[in-house]
Amino acid sequence: MKFSHLKILHLVVVILGFSLAKAQVISGTVSDSSGPLPGVNVVVMGTTIGTQTDFDGNFTLKDVPIGAKLFISFIGYKTHEVVFN
């Protein structure tokens, strides 16, 4: 298995606007071509805000500042960064 060819193919981030204008609650699902990935680390870069995906690849982060970068990493996969707008 070539780890350089493995990467996260799908990242769906659903934005939920139930908090203040400067900080939001976001949730999404992390998956690859074979389905959802449990245990993926999702961290807001430069903060202590982070979580791991559940058994179905779902995650929720609270108090995420607008414009923050989400750092997504999983053993054996290439890391991925997503900007939260």
CSV table of C-alpha atoms in Angstrom, one decimal:
chain,number,residue,atom,x,y,z
A,1,MET,CA,0.0,0.0,0.0
A,2,LYS,CA,1.6,3.3,-1.0
A,3,PHE,CA,0.9,5.9,1.6
A,4,SER,CA,1.8,8.7,-0.8
A,5,HIS,CA,-1.2,7.9,-2.9
A,6,LEU,CA,-3.6,7.7,0.0
A,7,LYS,CA,-5.3,10.9,0.8
A,8,ILE,CA,-8.5,12.1,2.2
A,9,LEU,CA,-10.9,12.4,-0.8
A,10,HIS,CA,-13.9,13.7,0.8
A,11,LEU,CA,-14.3,16.3,3.5
A,12,VAL,CA,-17.7,17.7,3.9
A,13,VAL,CA,-18.0,20.6,6.3
A,14,VAL,CA,-21.5,21.7,7.2
A,15,ILE,CA,-21.5,25.1,8.8
A,16,LEU,CA,-23.9,25.7,11.6
A,17,GLY,CA,-24.4,29.3,12.6
A,18,PHE,CA,-25.8,29.0,16.1
A,19,SER,CA,-23.2,31.1,18.0
A,20,LEU,CA,-21.6,34.5,17.8
A,21,ALA,CA,-20.4,36.1,14.6
A,22,LYS,CA,-16.7,35.7,15.5
A,23,ALA,CA,-17.0,32.1,16.5
A,24,GLN,CA,-19.0,29.3,15.0
A,25,VAL,CA,-20.0,25.7,15.6
A,26,ILE,CA,-19.0,23.5,12.6
A,27,SER,CA,-19.5,19.8,11.9
A,28,GLY,CA,-18.7,17.5,9.1
A,29,THR,CA,-17.7,14.0,8.0
A,30,VAL,CA,-14.2,12.8,7.0
A,31,SER,CA,-14.1,9.9,4.5
A,32,ASP,CA,-12.0,8.4,1.7
A,33,SER,CA,-13.0,6.3,-1.3
A,34,SER,CA,-13.8,3.3,0.9
A,35,GLY,CA,-16.1,5.2,3.3
A,36,PRO,CA,-16.1,7.1,6.6
A,37,LEU,CA,-12.8,7.3,8.6
A,38,PRO,CA,-13.1,6.9,12.4
A,39,GLY,CA,-10.4,8.3,14.7
A,40,VAL,CA,-9.2,11.2,12.4
A,41,ASN,CA,-7.8,14.2,14.2
A,42,VAL,CA,-9.4,17.5,13.4
A,43,VAL,CA,-7.7,20.5,15.0
A,44,VAL,CA,-8.0,24.3,14.6
A,45,MET,CA,-4.4,25.4,13.9
A,46,GLY,CA,-2.9,27.6,16.5
A,47,THR,CA,-5.5,26.8,19.2
A,48,THR,CA,-6.4,24.0,21.6
A,49,ILE,CA,-9.7,23.4,19.8
A,50,GLY,CA,-9.8,19.9,18.4
A,51,THR,CA,-11.5,16.5,18.3
A,52,GLN,CA,-11.5,13.1,16.7
A,53,THR,CA,-14.1,11.7,14.3
A,54,ASP,CA,-16.5,9.2,15.7
A,55,PHE,CA,-17.2,5.7,14.3
A,56,ASP,CA,-19.1,7.1,11.3
A,57,GLY,CA,-16.4,9.7,10.5
A,58,ASN,CA,-18.4,12.6,12.0
A,59,PHE,CA,-17.0,15.5,14.0
A,60,THR,CA,-18.2,18.7,15.7
A,61,LEU,CA,-16.0,21.7,16.8
A,62,LYS,CA,-17.3,24.6,18.9
A,63,ASP,CA,-16.0,28.2,19.1
A,64,VAL,CA,-14.1,28.1,15.8
A,65,PRO,CA,-13.0,31.6,14.7
A,66,ILE,CA,-14.0,32.6,11.1
A,67,GLY,CA,-10.9,32.3,8.8
A,68,ALA,CA,-9.4,29.5,10.9
A,69,LYS,CA,-7.5,26.6,9.3
A,70,LEU,CA,-8.6,23.1,10.1
A,71,PHE,CA,-5.8,20.6,10.2
A,72,ILE,CA,-6.9,17.1,9.4
A,73,SER,CA,-4.6,14.2,10.0
A,74,PHE,CA,-4.7,10.4,10.2
A,75,ILE,CA,-2.0,7.8,10.4
A,76,GLY,CA,-1.0,6.6,7.0
A,77,TYR,CA,-2.7,9.5,5.2
A,78,LYS,CA,-1.5,12.8,3.8
A,79,THR,CA,-2.4,15.7,6.1
A,80,HIS,CA,-5.0,18.1,4.8
A,81,GLU,CA,-5.7,21.8,5.6
A,82,VAL,CA,-9.1,23.4,5.1
A,83,VAL,CA,-9.9,27.1,5.7
A,84,PHE,CA,-13.1,27.8,7.5
A,85,ASN,CA,-14.9,30.8,6.0
